PDB file of C-alpha atoms in Angstrom:
ATOM      1  CA  MET A   1     -56.750  10.917 -10.690  1.00 42.00           C
ATOM      2  CA  THR A   2     -60.193  12.346  -9.727  1.00 42.00           C
ATOM      3  CA  THR A   3     -61.830  11.344  -7.230  1.00 45.00           C
ATOM      4  CA  PRO A   4     -65.558  11.309  -5.255  1.00 46.00           C
ATOM      5  CA  GLU A   5     -65.344  14.974  -4.469  1.00 54.00           C
ATOM      6  CA  GLU A   6     -64.109  15.432  -7.611  1.00 59.00           C
ATOM      7  CA  PRO A   7     -66.373  14.375 -10.184  1.00 58.00           C
ATOM      8  CA  ILE A   8     -65.630  14.361 -14.558  1.00 57.00           C
ATOM      9  CA  LEU A   9     -69.251  15.322 -15.140  1.00 54.00           C
ATOM     10  CA  ASP A  10     -71.425  17.960 -13.154  1.00 59.00           C
ATOM     11  CA  GLN A  11     -74.815  17.823 -14.911  1.00 58.00           C
ATOM     12  CA  SER A  12     -73.577  21.465 -16.386  1.00 60.00           C
ATOM     13  CA  ASP A  13     -71.282  20.439 -18.158  1.00 61.00           C
ATOM     14  CA  LEU A  14     -74.192  18.561 -20.584  1.00 63.00           C
ATOM     15  CA  PRO A  15     -74.998  19.707 -23.947  1.00 66.00           C
ATOM     16  CA  ALA A  16     -78.017  22.521 -22.996  1.00 70.00           C
ATOM     17  CA  GLY A  17     -80.483  20.175 -24.998  1.00 77.00           C
ATOM     18  CA  LEU A  18     -79.649  17.533 -23.515  1.00 78.00           C
ATOM     19  CA  GLY A  19     -79.932  18.324 -19.874  1.00 74.00           C
ATOM     20  CA  ALA A  20     -83.113  20.476 -21.311  1.00 82.00           C
ATOM     21  CA  ALA A  21     -84.049  16.986 -22.059  1.00 86.00           C
ATOM     22  CA  MET A  22     -83.448  15.317 -19.085  1.00 85.00           C
ATOM     23  CA  GLU A  23     -84.639  17.940 -16.537  1.00 87.00           C
ATOM     24  CA  ALA A  24     -88.624  17.449 -19.105  1.00 90.00           C
ATOM     25  CA  PHE A  25     -88.645  13.891 -18.421  1.00 90.00           C
ATOM     26  CA  ASP A  26     -87.709  14.311 -15.254  1.00 90.00           C
ATOM     27  CA  GLU A  27     -90.467  16.466 -13.917  1.00 92.00           C
ATOM     28  CA  ALA A  28     -92.606  14.623 -16.286  1.00 94.00           C
ATOM     29  CA  ALA A  29     -92.464  11.380 -14.036  1.00 93.00           C
ATOM     30  CA  GLU A  30     -92.281  13.316 -10.920  1.00 91.00           C
ATOM     31  CA  HIS A  31     -95.834  14.406 -11.773  1.00 91.00           C
ATOM     32  CA  LEU A  32     -96.896  11.116 -12.373  1.00 93.00           C
ATOM     33  CA  PHE A  33     -95.815   9.771  -9.219  1.00 92.00           C
ATOM     34  CA  ASP A  34     -97.162  12.883  -7.262  1.00 90.00           C
ATOM     35  CA  ARG A  35    -100.895  11.092  -8.550  1.00 92.00           C
ATOM     36  CA  LEU A  36     -99.702   8.031  -6.503  1.00 92.00           C
ATOM     37  CA  ARG A  37     -98.065   9.391  -3.386  1.00 91.00           C
ATOM     38  CA  GLY A  38     -99.694   9.637  -0.435  1.00 89.00           C
ATOM     39  CA  ASN A  39    -101.607   6.584  -1.527  1.00 94.00           C
ATOM     40  CA  PRO A  40    -101.110   4.489   1.365  1.00 94.00           C
ATOM     41  CA  VAL A  41    -100.663   0.765  -0.962  1.00 95.00           C
ATOM     42  CA  ALA A  42     -98.130   2.649  -3.446  1.00 94.00           C
ATOM     43  CA  ASP A  43     -96.873   4.342  -0.927  1.00 93.00           C
ATOM     44  CA  ARG A  44     -96.217   0.673   1.297  1.00 94.00           C
ATOM     45  CA  VAL A  45     -95.345  -1.183  -2.001  1.00 95.00           C
ATOM     46  CA  PHE A  46     -92.892   1.049  -3.579  1.00 95.00           C
ATOM     47  CA  TYR A  47     -91.043   2.145   0.098  1.00 93.00           C
ATOM     48  CA  THR A  48     -90.926  -1.757   0.596  1.00 94.00           C
ATOM     49  CA  ALA A  49     -89.024  -1.907  -2.346  1.00 96.00           C
ATOM     50  CA  SER A  50     -86.992  -0.004  -2.181  1.00 94.00           C
ATOM     51  CA  GLU A  51     -85.918  -1.264   1.111  1.00 94.00           C
ATOM     52  CA  LEU A  52     -85.315  -4.365  -0.289  1.00 95.00           C
ATOM     53  CA  GLY A  53     -83.126  -3.133  -3.054  1.00 95.00           C
ATOM     54  CA  ASN A  54     -81.090  -1.706  -0.864  1.00 94.00           C
ATOM     55  CA  PHE A  55     -76.789  -4.002  -0.838  1.00 94.00           C
ATOM     56  CA  SER A  56     -79.353  -5.630  -3.573  1.00 95.00           C
ATOM     57  CA  ILE A  57     -81.265  -8.353  -0.559  1.00 94.00           C
ATOM     58  CA  LEU A  58     -84.175  -9.110  -2.198  1.00 96.00           C
ATOM     59  CA  TRP A  59     -81.957 -10.235  -5.521  1.00 97.00           C
ATOM     60  CA  HIS A  60     -79.116 -12.337  -3.456  1.00 96.00           C
ATOM     61  CA  ALA A  61     -82.167 -14.050  -1.505  1.00 96.00           C
ATOM     62  CA  LEU A  62     -84.147 -14.347  -4.752  1.00 94.00           C
ATOM     63  CA  ALA A  63     -81.005 -16.112  -6.067  1.00 94.00           C
ATOM     64  CA  TRP A  64     -80.364 -18.321  -3.366  1.00 95.00           C
ATOM     65  CA  ALA A  65     -83.788 -19.399  -1.957  1.00 93.00           C
ATOM     66  CA  GLY A  66     -84.403 -21.545  -5.706  1.00 74.00           C
ATOM     67  CA  ALA A  67     -81.168 -22.886  -5.819  1.00 87.00           C
ATOM     68  CA  THR A  68     -81.865 -26.985  -5.010  1.00 89.00           C
ATOM     69  CA  SER A  69     -79.483 -28.693  -7.907  1.00 89.00           C
ATOM     70  CA  LYS A  70     -75.620 -27.889  -8.393  1.00 90.00           C
ATOM     71  CA  ARG A  71     -76.889 -26.644 -11.080  1.00 87.00           C
ATOM     72  CA  GLY A  72     -79.072 -23.680  -9.245  1.00 87.00           C
ATOM     73  CA  ARG A  73     -76.295 -23.081  -7.194  1.00 92.00           C
ATOM     74  CA  ARG A  74     -73.630 -22.265  -8.713  1.00 91.00           C
ATOM     75  CA  ASN A  75     -76.574 -19.250 -10.716  1.00 90.00           C
ATOM     76  CA  ALA A  76     -76.899 -18.184  -7.657  1.00 93.00           C
ATOM     77  CA  LEU A  77     -73.694 -17.852  -7.171  1.00 95.00           C
ATOM     78  CA  ARG A  78     -73.202 -16.030 -10.891  1.00 95.00           C
ATOM     79  CA  VAL A  79     -75.714 -13.710  -9.439  1.00 95.00           C
ATOM     80  CA  SER A  80     -74.366 -13.134  -6.599  1.00 97.00           C
ATOM     81  CA  VAL A  81     -71.221 -12.190  -7.740  1.00 97.00           C
ATOM     82  CA  ALA A  82     -72.318 -10.146 -10.588  1.00 97.00           C
ATOM     83  CA  LEU A  83     -74.674  -7.934  -8.224  1.00 98.00           C
ATOM     84  CA  ALA A  84     -71.337  -8.021  -6.473  1.00 97.00           C
ATOM     85  CA  VAL A  85     -69.680  -6.354  -9.624  1.00 97.00           C
ATOM     86  CA  GLU A  86     -72.509  -4.048 -10.611  1.00 97.00           C
ATOM     87  CA  SER A  87     -71.933  -2.528  -7.653  1.00 96.00           C
ATOM     88  CA  ALA A  88     -68.146  -1.722  -7.443  1.00 96.00           C
ATOM     89  CA  LEU A  89     -68.725  -0.218 -10.550  1.00 96.00           C
ATOM     90  CA  VAL A  90     -71.547   1.772 -10.085  1.00 95.00           C
ATOM     91  CA  ASN A  91     -71.396   3.326  -6.443  1.00 91.00           C
ATOM     92  CA  GLY A  92     -67.563   3.639  -7.277  1.00 92.00           C
ATOM     93  CA  PRO A  93     -66.586   5.082 -10.347  1.00 93.00           C
ATOM     94  CA  ILE A  94     -69.831   5.523 -12.092  1.00 92.00           C
ATOM     95  CA  LYS A  95     -70.806   7.792  -9.558  1.00 90.00           C
ATOM     96  CA  SER A  96     -67.946   9.369  -8.625  1.00 88.00           C
ATOM     97  CA  ALA A  97     -68.173  10.414 -12.387  1.00 88.00           C
ATOM     98  CA  PHE A  98     -70.714  12.349 -11.762  1.00 85.00           C
ATOM     99  CA  ASN A  99     -72.561  14.893  -9.037  1.00 80.00           C
ATOM    100  CA  ARG A 100     -76.092  14.836  -9.456  1.00 85.00           C
ATOM    101  CA  SER A 101     -78.231  16.085  -6.341  1.00 84.00           C
ATOM    102  CA  ARG A 102     -80.243  14.312  -4.836  1.00 83.00           C
ATOM    103  CA  PRO A 103     -84.549  15.351  -5.800  1.00 83.00           C
ATOM    104  CA  LEU A 104     -85.181  17.811  -2.801  1.00 71.00           C
ATOM    105  CA  ALA A 105     -87.190  16.165  -0.347  1.00 66.00           C
ATOM    106  CA  GLU A 106     -89.900  18.660   0.592  1.00 63.00           C
ATOM    107  CA  HIS A 107     -91.795  15.898   2.576  1.00 65.00           C
ATOM    108  CA  ASP A 108     -91.968  13.980   5.278  1.00 68.00           C
ATOM    109  CA  HIS A 109     -91.252  10.350   4.486  1.00 66.00           C
ATOM    110  CA  PRO A 110     -94.638   7.647   5.124  1.00 61.00           C
ATOM    111  CA  HIS A 111     -92.005   5.324   5.861  1.00 66.00           C
ATOM    112  CA  ARG A 112     -88.497   4.034   7.377  1.00 67.00           C
ATOM    113  CA  LEU A 113     -85.588   5.009   3.798  1.00 74.00           C
ATOM    114  CA  ARG A 114     -82.273   5.294   3.786  1.00 71.00           C
ATOM    115  CA  GLN A 115     -80.482   8.096   2.491  1.00 74.00           C
ATOM    116  CA  PRO A 116     -77.842   7.612   0.440  1.00 73.00           C
ATOM    117  CA  LEU A 117     -74.720   9.667   0.593  1.00 71.00           C
ATOM    118  CA  THR A 118     -73.410   9.437  -3.460  1.00 77.00           C
ATOM    119  CA  SER A 119     -74.423  10.981  -6.206  1.00 79.00           C
ATOM    120  CA  SER A 120     -77.825  10.493  -7.297  1.00 75.00           C
ATOM    121  CA  PHE A 121     -76.693   8.839 -11.280  1.00 89.00           C
ATOM    122  CA  PRO A 122     -76.555   6.426 -12.150  1.00 93.00           C
ATOM    123  CA  SER A 123     -79.680   4.581  -9.993  1.00 94.00           C
ATOM    124  CA  GLY A 124     -77.530   1.926  -8.248  1.00 94.00           C
ATOM    125  CA  HIS A 125     -81.504   0.140  -7.705  1.00 95.00           C
ATOM    126  CA  ALA A 126     -82.023  -0.120 -11.409  1.00 97.00           C
ATOM    127  CA  SER A 127     -78.974  -1.559 -11.734  1.00 97.00           C
ATOM    128  CA  ALA A 128     -78.983  -4.083  -9.225  1.00 97.00           C
ATOM    129  CA  ALA A 129     -82.537  -4.691 -10.111  1.00 98.00           C
ATOM    130  CA  MET A 130     -81.410  -5.566 -13.949  1.00 97.00           C
ATOM    131  CA  VAL A 131     -78.614  -7.148 -13.912  1.00 97.00           C
ATOM    132  CA  ALA A 132     -80.443  -9.636 -11.267  1.00 96.00           C
ATOM    133  CA  ALA A 133     -83.794 -10.097 -13.513  1.00 96.00           C
ATOM    134  CA  ALA A 134     -81.334 -11.157 -16.171  1.00 95.00           C
ATOM    135  CA  LEU A 135     -79.497 -13.419 -15.160  1.00 94.00           C
ATOM    136  CA  LEU A 136     -82.526 -14.831 -12.661  1.00 92.00           C
ATOM    137  CA  SER A 137     -84.796 -15.204 -15.309  1.00 91.00           C
ATOM    138  CA  GLU A 138     -82.389 -16.903 -17.952  1.00 86.00           C
ATOM    139  CA  SER A 139     -82.936 -20.533 -16.665  1.00 71.00           C
ATOM    140  CA  ARG A 140     -86.191 -20.535 -15.643  1.00 69.00           C
ATOM    141  CA  TYR A 141     -89.694 -20.650 -17.201  1.00 72.00           C
ATOM    142  CA  ARG A 142     -91.840 -18.176 -15.538  1.00 80.00           C
ATOM    143  CA  ARG A 143     -89.759 -14.881 -15.725  1.00 84.00           C
ATOM    144  CA  ARG A 144     -92.349 -11.570 -15.497  1.00 91.00           C
ATOM    145  CA  PRO A 145     -92.077 -12.245 -11.293  1.00 92.00           C
ATOM    146  CA  PHE A 146     -88.194 -11.591 -11.702  1.00 94.00           C
ATOM    147  CA  TRP A 147     -88.776  -8.114 -14.551  1.00 96.00           C
ATOM    148  CA  ALA A 148     -91.891  -7.414 -12.272  1.00 96.00           C
ATOM    149  CA  ALA A 149     -90.254  -6.449  -9.493  1.00 96.00           C
ATOM    150  CA  ALA A 150     -87.047  -4.837 -11.145  1.00 97.00           C
ATOM    151  CA  SER A 151     -89.594  -2.791 -12.532  1.00 97.00           C
ATOM    152  CA  VAL A 152     -90.927  -2.164  -9.073  1.00 97.00           C
ATOM    153  CA  VAL A 153     -87.846  -1.205  -7.506  1.00 97.00           C
ATOM    154  CA  ALA A 154     -86.089   0.260  -9.854  1.00 97.00           C
ATOM    155  CA  ALA A 155     -89.513   2.533 -10.215  1.00 96.00           C
ATOM    156  CA  SER A 156     -89.804   3.267  -6.204  1.00 96.00           C
ATOM    157  CA  ARG A 157     -86.468   5.021  -6.330  1.00 94.00           C
ATOM    158  CA  VAL A 158     -88.379   7.879  -7.959  1.00 94.00           C
ATOM    159  CA  HIS A 159     -91.782   7.441  -6.356  1.00 94.00           C
ATOM    160  CA  VAL A 160     -89.827   7.737  -3.110  1.00 92.00           C
ATOM    161  CA  ARG A 161     -87.694  10.682  -4.360  1.00 91.00           C
ATOM    162  CA  ILE A 162     -84.553   9.128  -3.653  1.00 90.00           C
ATOM    163  CA  HIS A 163     -83.689   9.462  -7.422  1.00 92.00           C
ATOM    164  CA  HIS A 164     -84.522  10.940 -10.648  1.00 92.00           C
ATOM    165  CA  ALA A 165     -85.790   9.478 -13.097  1.00 95.00           C
ATOM    166  CA  SER A 166     -83.463   9.176 -15.515  1.00 94.00           C
ATOM    167  CA  ASP A 167     -80.954   8.053 -13.751  1.00 94.00           C
ATOM    168  CA  VAL A 168     -83.522   4.795 -13.279  1.00 96.00           C
ATOM    169  CA  VAL A 169     -83.158   4.557 -16.677  1.00 96.00           C
ATOM    170  CA  VAL A 170     -80.051   5.128 -17.565  1.00 95.00           C
ATOM    171  CA  GLY A 171     -79.087   2.696 -14.767  1.00 96.00           C
ATOM    172  CA  ALA A 172     -81.137  -0.008 -16.084  1.00 97.00           C
ATOM    173  CA  LEU A 173     -79.153   0.571 -19.331  1.00 97.00           C
ATOM    174  CA  VAL A 174     -75.627   0.479 -17.616  1.00 97.00           C
ATOM    175  CA  GLY A 175     -76.895  -2.789 -15.517  1.00 97.00           C
ATOM    176  CA  ALA A 176     -77.609  -4.348 -19.048  1.00 97.00           C
ATOM    177  CA  VAL A 177     -74.379  -3.866 -19.709  1.00 97.00           C
ATOM    178  CA  ILE A 178     -73.073  -5.651 -16.801  1.00 97.00           C
ATOM    179  CA  ALA A 179     -75.744  -8.575 -16.972  1.00 96.00           C
ATOM    180  CA  ARG A 180     -74.980  -9.016 -21.603  1.00 96.00           C
ATOM    181  CA  LEU A 181     -71.892  -9.299 -19.873  1.00 96.00           C
ATOM    182  CA  PHE A 182     -71.753 -11.673 -17.010  1.00 95.00           C
ATOM    183  CA  ARG A 183     -73.891 -14.193 -20.001  1.00 94.00           C
ATOM    184  CA  LYS A 184     -71.118 -13.638 -22.399  1.00 94.00           C
ATOM    185  CA  THR A 185     -68.464 -14.386 -19.938  1.00 95.00           C
ATOM    186  CA  TRP A 186     -69.875 -16.719 -17.303  1.00 92.00           C
ATOM    187  CA  PRO A 187     -72.314 -19.086 -19.240  1.00 88.00           C
ATOM    188  CA  LEU A 188     -74.973 -21.169 -17.440  1.00 79.00           C
ATOM    189  CA  ARG A 189     -73.936 -24.788 -18.585  1.00 72.00           C
TER     190      ARG A 189
END
């Protein structure tokens, strides 16, 4: 049995082409975010989004804020349960299966930031954001705000140098799978 100290896969276990492609993608994203880093408005937006994504606080708040009807409460409960399952899976066996170090922070952070201790791969913020946006937007006429918030939270993890861009992409894909499973197994009625 594998323990968190003994990951199944290390980044060096990837095929050479895939590892090189991930590094190139991550480096390109870093260069794009370097243009925004240091901008007081961008820093404030991304650091705040990153903090609100901790423990899915933003997503639970949005789900329950709109729970004024019986259907709304059922959907809020579904979102909260889906986020709990997502967190247990991503922060448990999925992250434990990989050993990817987080980006090196060779600078001071301009705002408060909680430093996670788990593997960098995949991003739990991105997976939670995808689950929440998919489930919250399902029953609403205005869907764009949920997807916009999810995009900002996911991107914030690259901006604040807590995740590589490829961690965020894979986290979003994991979240999409979890959201799809919840939509099939616990449909809105």
